[in-house]
Coordinates of C-alpha atoms (C1' of nucleotides) in Angstrom, one line a residue:
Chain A
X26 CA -42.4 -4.9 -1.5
X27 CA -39.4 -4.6 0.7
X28 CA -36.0 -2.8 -0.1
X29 CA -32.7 -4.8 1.0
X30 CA -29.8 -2.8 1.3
X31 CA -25.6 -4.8 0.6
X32 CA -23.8 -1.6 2.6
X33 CA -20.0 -2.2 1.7
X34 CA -17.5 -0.2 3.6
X35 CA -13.7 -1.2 4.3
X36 CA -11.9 -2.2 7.5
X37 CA -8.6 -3.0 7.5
X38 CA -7.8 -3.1 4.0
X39 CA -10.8 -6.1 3.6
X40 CA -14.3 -5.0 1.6
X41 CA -17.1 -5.7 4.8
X42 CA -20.7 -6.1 5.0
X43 CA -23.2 -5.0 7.2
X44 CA -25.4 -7.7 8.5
X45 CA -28.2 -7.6 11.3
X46 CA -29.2 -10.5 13.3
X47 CA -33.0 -11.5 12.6
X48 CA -34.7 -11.2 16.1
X49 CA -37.9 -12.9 14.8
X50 CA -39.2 -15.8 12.8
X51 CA -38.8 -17.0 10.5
X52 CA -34.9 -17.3 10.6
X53 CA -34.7 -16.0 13.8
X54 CA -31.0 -15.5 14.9
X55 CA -29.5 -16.1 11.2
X56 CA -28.0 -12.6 9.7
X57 CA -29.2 -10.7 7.4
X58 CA -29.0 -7.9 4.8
X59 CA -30.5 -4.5 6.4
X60 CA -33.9 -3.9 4.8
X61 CA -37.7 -3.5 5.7
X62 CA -40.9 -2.6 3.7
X63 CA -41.5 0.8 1.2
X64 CA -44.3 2.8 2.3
X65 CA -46.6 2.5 0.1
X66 CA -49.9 4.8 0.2
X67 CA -53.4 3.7 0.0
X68 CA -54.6 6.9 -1.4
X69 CA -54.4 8.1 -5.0
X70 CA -52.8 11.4 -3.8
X71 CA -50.1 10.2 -1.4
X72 CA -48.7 7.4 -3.1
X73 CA -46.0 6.8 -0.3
X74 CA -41.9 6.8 -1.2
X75 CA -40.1 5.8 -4.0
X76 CA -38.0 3.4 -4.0
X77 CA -35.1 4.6 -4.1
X78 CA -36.1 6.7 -1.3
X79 CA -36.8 4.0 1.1
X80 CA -33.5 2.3 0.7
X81 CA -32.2 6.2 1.7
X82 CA -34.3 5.8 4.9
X83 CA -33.6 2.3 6.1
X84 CA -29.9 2.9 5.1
X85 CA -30.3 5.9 7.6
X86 CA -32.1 3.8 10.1
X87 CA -29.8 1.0 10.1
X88 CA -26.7 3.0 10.5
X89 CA -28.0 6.5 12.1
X90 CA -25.5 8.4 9.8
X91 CA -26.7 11.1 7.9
X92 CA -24.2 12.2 5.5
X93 CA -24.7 11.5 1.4
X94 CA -24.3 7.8 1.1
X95 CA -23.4 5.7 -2.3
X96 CA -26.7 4.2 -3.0
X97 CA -27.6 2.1 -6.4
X98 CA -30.0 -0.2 -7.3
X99 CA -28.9 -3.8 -8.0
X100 CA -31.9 -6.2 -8.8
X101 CA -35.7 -7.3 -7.8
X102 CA -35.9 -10.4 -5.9
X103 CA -39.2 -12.0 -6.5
X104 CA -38.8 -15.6 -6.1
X105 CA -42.2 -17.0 -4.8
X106 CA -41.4 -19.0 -1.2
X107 CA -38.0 -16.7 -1.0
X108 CA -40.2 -15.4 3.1
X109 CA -42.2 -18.2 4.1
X110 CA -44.8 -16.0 5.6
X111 CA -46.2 -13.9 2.2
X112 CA -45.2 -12.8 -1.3
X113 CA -42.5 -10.6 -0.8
X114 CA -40.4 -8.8 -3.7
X115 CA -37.2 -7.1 -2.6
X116 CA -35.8 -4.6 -4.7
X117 CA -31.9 -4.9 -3.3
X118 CA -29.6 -2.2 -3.4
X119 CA -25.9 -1.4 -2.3
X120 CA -24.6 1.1 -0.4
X121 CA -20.9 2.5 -0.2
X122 CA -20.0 3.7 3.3
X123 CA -16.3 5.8 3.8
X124 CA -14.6 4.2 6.0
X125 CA -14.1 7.0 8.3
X126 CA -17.6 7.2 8.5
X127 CA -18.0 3.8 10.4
X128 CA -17.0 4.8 13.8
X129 CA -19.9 6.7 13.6
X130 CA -22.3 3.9 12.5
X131 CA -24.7 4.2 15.9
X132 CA -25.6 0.6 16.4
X133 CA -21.6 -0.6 16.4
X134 CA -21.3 -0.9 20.3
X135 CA -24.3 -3.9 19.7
X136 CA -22.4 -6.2 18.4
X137 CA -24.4 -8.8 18.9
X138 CA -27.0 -7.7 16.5
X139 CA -25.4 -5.2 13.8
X140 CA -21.7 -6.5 12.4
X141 CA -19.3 -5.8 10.0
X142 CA -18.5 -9.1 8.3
X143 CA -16.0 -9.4 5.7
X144 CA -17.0 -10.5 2.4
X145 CA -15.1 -13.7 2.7
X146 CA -16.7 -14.5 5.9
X147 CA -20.4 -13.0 5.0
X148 CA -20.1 -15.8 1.9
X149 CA -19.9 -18.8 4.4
X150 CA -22.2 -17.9 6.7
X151 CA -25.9 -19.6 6.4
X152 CA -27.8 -16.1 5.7
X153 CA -31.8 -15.3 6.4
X154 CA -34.0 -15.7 2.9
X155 CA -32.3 -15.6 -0.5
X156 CA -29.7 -13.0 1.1
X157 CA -26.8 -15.0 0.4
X158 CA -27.6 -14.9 -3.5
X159 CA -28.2 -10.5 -3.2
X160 CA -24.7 -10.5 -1.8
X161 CA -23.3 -12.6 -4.5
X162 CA -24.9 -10.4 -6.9
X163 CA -23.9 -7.1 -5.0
X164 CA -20.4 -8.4 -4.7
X165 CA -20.2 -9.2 -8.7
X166 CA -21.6 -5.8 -9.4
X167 CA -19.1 -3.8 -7.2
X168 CA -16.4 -5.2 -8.4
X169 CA -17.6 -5.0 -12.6
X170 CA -18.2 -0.9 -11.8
X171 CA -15.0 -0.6 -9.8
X172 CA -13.0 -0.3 -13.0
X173 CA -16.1 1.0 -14.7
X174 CA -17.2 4.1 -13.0
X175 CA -16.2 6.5 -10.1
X176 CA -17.7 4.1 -7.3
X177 CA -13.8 3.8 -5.7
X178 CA -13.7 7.4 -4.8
X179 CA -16.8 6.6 -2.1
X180 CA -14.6 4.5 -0.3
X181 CA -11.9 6.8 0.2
X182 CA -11.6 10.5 2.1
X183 CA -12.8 13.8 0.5
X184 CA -8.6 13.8 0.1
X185 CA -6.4 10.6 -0.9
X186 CA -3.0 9.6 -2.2
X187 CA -2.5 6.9 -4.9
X188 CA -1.4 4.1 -2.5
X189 CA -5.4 4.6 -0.7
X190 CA -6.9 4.7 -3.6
X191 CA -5.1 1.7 -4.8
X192 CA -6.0 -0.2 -2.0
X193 CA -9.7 0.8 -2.1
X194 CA -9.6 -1.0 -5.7
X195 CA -7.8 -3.7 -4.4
X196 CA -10.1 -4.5 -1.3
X197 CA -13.2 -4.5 -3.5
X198 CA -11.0 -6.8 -6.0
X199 CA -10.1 -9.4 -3.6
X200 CA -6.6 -9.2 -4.6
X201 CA -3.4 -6.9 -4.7
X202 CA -2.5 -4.5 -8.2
X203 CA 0.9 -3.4 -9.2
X204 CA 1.6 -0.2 -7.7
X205 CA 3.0 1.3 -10.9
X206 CA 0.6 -0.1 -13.3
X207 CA -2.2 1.5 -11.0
X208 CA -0.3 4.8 -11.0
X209 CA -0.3 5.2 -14.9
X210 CA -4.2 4.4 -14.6
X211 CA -4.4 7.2 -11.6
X212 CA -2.7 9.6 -13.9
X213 CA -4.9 9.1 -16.8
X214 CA -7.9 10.3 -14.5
X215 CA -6.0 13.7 -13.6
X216 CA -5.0 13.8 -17.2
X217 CA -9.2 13.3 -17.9
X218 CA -9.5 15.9 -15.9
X219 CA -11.3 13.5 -13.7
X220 CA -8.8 14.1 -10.8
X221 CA -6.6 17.3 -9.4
X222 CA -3.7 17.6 -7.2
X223 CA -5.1 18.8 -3.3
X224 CA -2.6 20.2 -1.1
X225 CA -0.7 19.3 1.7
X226 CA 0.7 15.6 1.8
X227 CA 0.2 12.5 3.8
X228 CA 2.6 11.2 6.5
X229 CA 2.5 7.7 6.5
X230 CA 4.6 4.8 8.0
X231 CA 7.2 5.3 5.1
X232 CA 7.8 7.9 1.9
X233 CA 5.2 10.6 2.6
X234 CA 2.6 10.6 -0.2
X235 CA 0.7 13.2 -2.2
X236 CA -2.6 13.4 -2.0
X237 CA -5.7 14.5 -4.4
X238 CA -9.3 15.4 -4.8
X239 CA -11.8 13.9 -6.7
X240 CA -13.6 16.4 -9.3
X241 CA -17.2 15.9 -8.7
X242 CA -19.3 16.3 -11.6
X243 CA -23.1 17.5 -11.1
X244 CA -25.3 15.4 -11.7
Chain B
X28 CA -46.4 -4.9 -8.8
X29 CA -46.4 -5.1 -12.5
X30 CA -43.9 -6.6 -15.0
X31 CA -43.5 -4.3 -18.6
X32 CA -41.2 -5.7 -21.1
X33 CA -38.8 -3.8 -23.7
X34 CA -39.0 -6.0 -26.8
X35 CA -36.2 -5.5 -29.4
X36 CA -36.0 -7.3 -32.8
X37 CA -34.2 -6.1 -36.0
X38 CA -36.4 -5.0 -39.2
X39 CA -34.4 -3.6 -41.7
X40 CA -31.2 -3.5 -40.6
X41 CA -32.8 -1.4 -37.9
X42 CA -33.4 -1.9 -34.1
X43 CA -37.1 -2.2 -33.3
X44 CA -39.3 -2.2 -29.8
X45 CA -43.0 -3.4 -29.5
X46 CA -45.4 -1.3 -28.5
X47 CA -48.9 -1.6 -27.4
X48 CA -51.6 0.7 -27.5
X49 CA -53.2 1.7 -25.0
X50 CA -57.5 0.9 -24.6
X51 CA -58.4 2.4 -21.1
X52 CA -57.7 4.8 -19.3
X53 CA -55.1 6.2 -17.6
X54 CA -53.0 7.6 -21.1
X55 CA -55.3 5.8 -23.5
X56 CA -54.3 6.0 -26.8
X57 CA -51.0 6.4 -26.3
X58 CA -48.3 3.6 -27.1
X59 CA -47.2 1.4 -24.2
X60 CA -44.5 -1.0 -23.2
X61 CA -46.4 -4.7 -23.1
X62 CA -47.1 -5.7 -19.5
X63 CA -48.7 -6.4 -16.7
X64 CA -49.2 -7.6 -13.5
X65 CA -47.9 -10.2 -11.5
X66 CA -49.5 -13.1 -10.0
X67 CA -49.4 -13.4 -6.3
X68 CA -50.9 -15.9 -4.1
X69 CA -52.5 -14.9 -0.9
X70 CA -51.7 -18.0 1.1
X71 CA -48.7 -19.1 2.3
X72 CA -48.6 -22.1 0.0
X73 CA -49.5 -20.9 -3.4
X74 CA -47.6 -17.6 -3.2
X75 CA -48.3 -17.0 -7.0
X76 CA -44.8 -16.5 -9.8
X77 CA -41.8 -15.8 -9.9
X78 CA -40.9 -12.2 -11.5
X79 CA -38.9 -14.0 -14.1
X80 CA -41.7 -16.2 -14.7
X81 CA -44.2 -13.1 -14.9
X82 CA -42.0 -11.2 -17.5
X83 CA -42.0 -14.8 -19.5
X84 CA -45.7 -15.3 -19.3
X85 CA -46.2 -11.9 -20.3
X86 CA -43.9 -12.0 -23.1
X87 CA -46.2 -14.9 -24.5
X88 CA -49.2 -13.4 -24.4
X89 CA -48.2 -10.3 -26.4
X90 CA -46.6 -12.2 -28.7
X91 CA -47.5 -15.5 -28.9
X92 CA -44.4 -17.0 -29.4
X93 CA -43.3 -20.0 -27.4
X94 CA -39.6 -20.4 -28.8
X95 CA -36.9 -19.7 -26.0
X96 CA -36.4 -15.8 -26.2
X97 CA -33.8 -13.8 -24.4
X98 CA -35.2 -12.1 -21.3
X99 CA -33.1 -10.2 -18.9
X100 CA -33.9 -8.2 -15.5
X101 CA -33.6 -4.8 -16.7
X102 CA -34.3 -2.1 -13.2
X103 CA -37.3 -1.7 -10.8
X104 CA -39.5 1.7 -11.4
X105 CA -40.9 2.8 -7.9
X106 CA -41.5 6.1 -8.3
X107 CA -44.9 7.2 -6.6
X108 CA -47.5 8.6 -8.8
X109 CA -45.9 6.7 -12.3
X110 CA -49.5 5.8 -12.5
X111 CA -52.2 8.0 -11.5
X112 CA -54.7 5.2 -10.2
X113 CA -52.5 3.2 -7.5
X114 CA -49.4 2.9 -6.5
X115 CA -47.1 0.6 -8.9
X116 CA -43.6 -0.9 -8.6
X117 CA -42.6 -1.8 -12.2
X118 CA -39.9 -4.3 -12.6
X119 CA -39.1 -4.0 -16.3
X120 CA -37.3 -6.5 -18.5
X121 CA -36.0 -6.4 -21.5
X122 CA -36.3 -9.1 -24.5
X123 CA -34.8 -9.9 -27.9
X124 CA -36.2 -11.7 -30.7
X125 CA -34.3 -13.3 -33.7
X126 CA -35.8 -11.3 -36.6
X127 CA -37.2 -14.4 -38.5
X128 CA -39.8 -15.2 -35.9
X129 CA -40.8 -11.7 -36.0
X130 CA -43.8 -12.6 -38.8
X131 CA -44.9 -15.3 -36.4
X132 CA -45.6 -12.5 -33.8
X133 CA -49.2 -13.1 -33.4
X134 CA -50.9 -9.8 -33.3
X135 CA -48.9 -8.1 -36.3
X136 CA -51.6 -8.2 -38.4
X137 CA -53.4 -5.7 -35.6
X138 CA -51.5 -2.9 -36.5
X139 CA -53.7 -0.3 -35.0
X140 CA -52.9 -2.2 -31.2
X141 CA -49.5 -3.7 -31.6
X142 CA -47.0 -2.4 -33.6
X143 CA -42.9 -2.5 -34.0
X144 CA -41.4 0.6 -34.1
X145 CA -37.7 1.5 -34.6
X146 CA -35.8 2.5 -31.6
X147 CA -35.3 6.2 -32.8
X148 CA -39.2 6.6 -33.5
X149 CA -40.5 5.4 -30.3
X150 CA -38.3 7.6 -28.2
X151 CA -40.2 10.3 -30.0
X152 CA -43.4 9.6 -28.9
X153 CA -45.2 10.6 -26.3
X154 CA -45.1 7.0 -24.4
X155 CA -47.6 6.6 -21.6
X156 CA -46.3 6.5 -17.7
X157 CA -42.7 6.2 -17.3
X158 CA -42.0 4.0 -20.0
X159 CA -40.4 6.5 -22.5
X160 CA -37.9 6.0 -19.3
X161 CA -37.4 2.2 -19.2
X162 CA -37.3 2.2 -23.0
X163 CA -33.7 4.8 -22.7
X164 CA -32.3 2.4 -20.0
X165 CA -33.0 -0.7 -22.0
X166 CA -31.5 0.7 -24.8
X167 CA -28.3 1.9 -23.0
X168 CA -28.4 -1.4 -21.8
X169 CA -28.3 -3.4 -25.0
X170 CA -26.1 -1.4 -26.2
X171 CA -23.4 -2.0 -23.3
X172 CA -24.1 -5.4 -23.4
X173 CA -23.4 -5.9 -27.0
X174 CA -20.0 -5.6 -26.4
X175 CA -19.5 -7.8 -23.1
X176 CA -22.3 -11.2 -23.6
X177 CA -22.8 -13.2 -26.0
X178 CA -26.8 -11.4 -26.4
X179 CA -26.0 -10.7 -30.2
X180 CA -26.3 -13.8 -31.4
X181 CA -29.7 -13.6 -30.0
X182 CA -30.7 -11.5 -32.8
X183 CA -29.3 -13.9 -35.3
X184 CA -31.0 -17.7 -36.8
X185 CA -28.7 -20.3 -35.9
X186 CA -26.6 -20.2 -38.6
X187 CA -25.4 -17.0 -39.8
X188 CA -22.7 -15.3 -41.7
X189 CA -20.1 -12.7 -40.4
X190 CA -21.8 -9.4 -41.9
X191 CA -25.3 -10.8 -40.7
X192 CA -23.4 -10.7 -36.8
X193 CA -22.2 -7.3 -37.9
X194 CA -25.4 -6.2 -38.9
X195 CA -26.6 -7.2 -35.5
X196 CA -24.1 -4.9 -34.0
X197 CA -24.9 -2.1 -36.0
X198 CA -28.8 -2.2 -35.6
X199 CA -27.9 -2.2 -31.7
X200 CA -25.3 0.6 -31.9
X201 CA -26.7 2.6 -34.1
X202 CA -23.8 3.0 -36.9
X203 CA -22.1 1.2 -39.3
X204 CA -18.6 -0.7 -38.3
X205 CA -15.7 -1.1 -40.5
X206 CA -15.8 -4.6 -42.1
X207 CA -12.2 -5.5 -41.5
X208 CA -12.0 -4.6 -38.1
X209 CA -15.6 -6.5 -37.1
X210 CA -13.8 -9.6 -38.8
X211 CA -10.9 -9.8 -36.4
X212 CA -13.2 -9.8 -33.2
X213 CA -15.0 -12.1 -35.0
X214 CA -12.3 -15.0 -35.6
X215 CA -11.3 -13.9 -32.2
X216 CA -14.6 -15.6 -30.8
X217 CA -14.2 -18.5 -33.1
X218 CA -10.3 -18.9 -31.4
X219 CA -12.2 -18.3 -28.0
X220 CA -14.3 -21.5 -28.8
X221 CA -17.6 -19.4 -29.0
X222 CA -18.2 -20.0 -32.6
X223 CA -17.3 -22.8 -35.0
X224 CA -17.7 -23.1 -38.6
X225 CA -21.1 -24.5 -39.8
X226 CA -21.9 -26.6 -42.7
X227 CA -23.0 -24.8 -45.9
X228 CA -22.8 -21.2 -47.4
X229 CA -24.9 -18.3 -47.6
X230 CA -26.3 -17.2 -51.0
X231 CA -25.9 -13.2 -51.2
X232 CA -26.6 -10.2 -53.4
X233 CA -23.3 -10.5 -54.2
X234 CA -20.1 -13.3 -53.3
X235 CA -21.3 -16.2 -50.8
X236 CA -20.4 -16.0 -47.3
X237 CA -19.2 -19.2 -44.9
X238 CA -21.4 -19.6 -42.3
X239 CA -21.0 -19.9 -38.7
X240 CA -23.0 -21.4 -35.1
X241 CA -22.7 -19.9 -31.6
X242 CA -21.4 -22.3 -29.3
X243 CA -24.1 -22.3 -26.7
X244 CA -22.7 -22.8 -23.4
X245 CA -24.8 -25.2 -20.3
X246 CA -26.0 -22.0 -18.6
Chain C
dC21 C1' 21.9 1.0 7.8
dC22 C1' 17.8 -1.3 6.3
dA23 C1' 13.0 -2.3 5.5
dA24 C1' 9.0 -0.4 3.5
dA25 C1' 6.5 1.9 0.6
dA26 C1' 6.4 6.0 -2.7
dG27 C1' 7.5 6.9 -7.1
dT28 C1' 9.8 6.0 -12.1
dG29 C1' 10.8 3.7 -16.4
dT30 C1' 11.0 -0.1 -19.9
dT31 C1' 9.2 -3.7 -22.5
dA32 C1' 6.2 -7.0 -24.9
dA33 C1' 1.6 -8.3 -26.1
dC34 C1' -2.5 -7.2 -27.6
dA35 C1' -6.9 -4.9 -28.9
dG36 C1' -9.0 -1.0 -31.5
dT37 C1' -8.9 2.1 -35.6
dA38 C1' -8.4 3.6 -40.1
dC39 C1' -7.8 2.4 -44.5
dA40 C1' -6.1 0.2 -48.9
dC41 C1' -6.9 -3.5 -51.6
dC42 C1' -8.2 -8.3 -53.8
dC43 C1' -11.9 -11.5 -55.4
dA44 C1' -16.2 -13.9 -56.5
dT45 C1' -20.7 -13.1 -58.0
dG46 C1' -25.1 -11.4 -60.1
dG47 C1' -26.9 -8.3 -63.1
Chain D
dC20 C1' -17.6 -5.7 -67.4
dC21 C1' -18.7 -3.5 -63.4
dA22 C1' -20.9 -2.5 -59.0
dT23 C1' -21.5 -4.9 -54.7
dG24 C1' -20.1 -6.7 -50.8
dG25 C1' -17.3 -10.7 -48.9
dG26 C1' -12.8 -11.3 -47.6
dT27 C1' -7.5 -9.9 -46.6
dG28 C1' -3.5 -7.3 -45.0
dT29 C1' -1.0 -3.5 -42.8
dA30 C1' 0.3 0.4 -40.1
dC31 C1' -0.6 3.2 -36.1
dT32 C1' -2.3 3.9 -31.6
dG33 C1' -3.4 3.3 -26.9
dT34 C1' -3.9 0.0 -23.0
dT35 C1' -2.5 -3.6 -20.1
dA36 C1' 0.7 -6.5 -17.6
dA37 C1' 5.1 -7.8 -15.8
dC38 C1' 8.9 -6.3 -13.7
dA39 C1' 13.3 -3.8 -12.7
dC40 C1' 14.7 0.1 -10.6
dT41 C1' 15.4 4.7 -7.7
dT42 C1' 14.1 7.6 -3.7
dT43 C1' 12.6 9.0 0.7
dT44 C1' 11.3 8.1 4.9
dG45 C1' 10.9 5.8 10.0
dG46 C1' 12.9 2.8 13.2

DNA sequence: CCAAAAGTGTTAACAGTACACCCATGG
DNA sequence: CCATGGGTGTACTGTTAACACTTTTGG
């Protein structure tokens, strides 16, 4: 059993993956979704890591940062044949990355191995195993809880106006949303209580902009 | 790696799940999701089923029914120590059967091993490993669902009247709609080319009812 | 001044909700 | 003839989408 990790982040203003290049057979040199094995005990008493756990540590591994990181479980993989080598199942997840945190991500001088792709250009590429379809699916998912759930706010700052939340929603979208129409929807959350006014505002190229907080609720 | 499989019907106007009980040890006596494990090959060649596959051949044996029934990918349960012997990764599914092949369900007559209960029952009872868990996510599930897919009319016959769909709904949800308002999504659908008008009426405790097909798409 | 982007308001269409009511049938 | 439940209409509400408009800034 393996877990496969879809780590979305955005880069400017387009929804990227992080891909790995496979430095071993079988599809040596294609790219592929971060992921390796869960640790699974032999023992009755240590039963090794959940599952959920082990996507926490290769996410870590793969991209060295260390901070609390969007992580949700999409779907088992469990075609037989998907690794020519042995039965594998992969329990896929995706991950949500701030973009301010990518400058940090360790392995980004490598290029050669560990890239941010853009969606767009991840789908045409010939991936390793069944990836291609786990990044179809991740991709549907995100964008279904987008309007859903509170996943936008973990691609934005601690702090945000409108306009960057707006375009976090319309990266993930794959296409651009009237700026007023949005606001009304951004105004129902602070209404909701879901939202609250931060200080201070944002200078940007034009009109500065006020920014907010997201409310966290405990979980 | 194991497959266990959430099994809904509708008895009485009211949602049901199948549960097994349990003959050996670890939890025996207590009621169980139906499941079990999955085949895998240990050569390269014959690497054993699918997980889809699994969850369908599983289905089968517990219930001995070989119609087409609705089975979806519900979540993967990893948690270490879920079950005290060895370390299992469930991947559970969730199923629905039309209530008229219900009788046909082979082991009813074993009531003391196999048994339907209603949703609300069974999240009563003390359910062996995690599954009192999978059963609340399948439910939440269904019940999302309902509103979004087309999965109600998989708890319908082929033919079926506008209150029988409603009383689909309902079972699912868990309350009664309002009539009036059910209709109008209803002739909605039939605008949307999902349903058409079938041949024939339905003969009721009190004034007929037309009946209606679901348009079955090429999936 | 002008372009750009923040911010504001208006409108129409539509879906959801509540609820009143008519009508055909079996008992 | 009446209770039941199928079938019908209406009024109100909130959400969405399209779009026109004003305001504040940097260059």
């Amino acid at each position: 059993v393996t877990v496969d990790i879809v780590i979305f982040t955005i880069v400017d203003a387009e929804l990227r993956v992080l891909l790995v290049r496979r430095g071993e057979h079988p599809d040596k040199g294609k790219w592929a979704l971060p992921g390796g094995f869960v640790r699974v005990g032999t023992s009755r008493k240590a039963q090794g890591e959940g599952l959920d756990e082990a996507a926490e540590r290769e996410l870590i591994e793969e991209t060295g940062l260390h901070s609390k990181i969007y992580l949700e479980q999409l779907h088992a993989f469990g075609k037989p044949g998907r690794d020519p080598r042995m039965r594998v199942i992969s329990v896929a997840y995706y991950a949500l990355v701030r973009p301010m945190l990518v400058p940090l991500v360790r392995a980004g001088g490598d290029v050669d191995r560990v890239r941010w792709f853009s969606v767009a250009d991840a789908g045409r590429l010939d991936l390793a195993f069944d990836h291609a379809d786990i990044l179809a699916v991740a991709l549907s998912r995100a964008r279904d809880r987008i309007d859903t759930s509170t996943i936008a706010f973990e691609l934005v700052a601690d702090t945000f106006t409108i306009p960057e939340l707006r375009a976090a929603h319309e990266a993930v979208k794959g296409h651009p949303l009237d700026p007023g129409n949005f606001r009304k929807r951004f105004f129902r959350m602070v209404e909701d209580g879901l939202l609250e006014p931060a200080p201070g505002k944002r200078i940007t190229a034009s009109k500065p902009a006020r920014v907010y907080r997201f409310i966290r609720r405990q979980p």
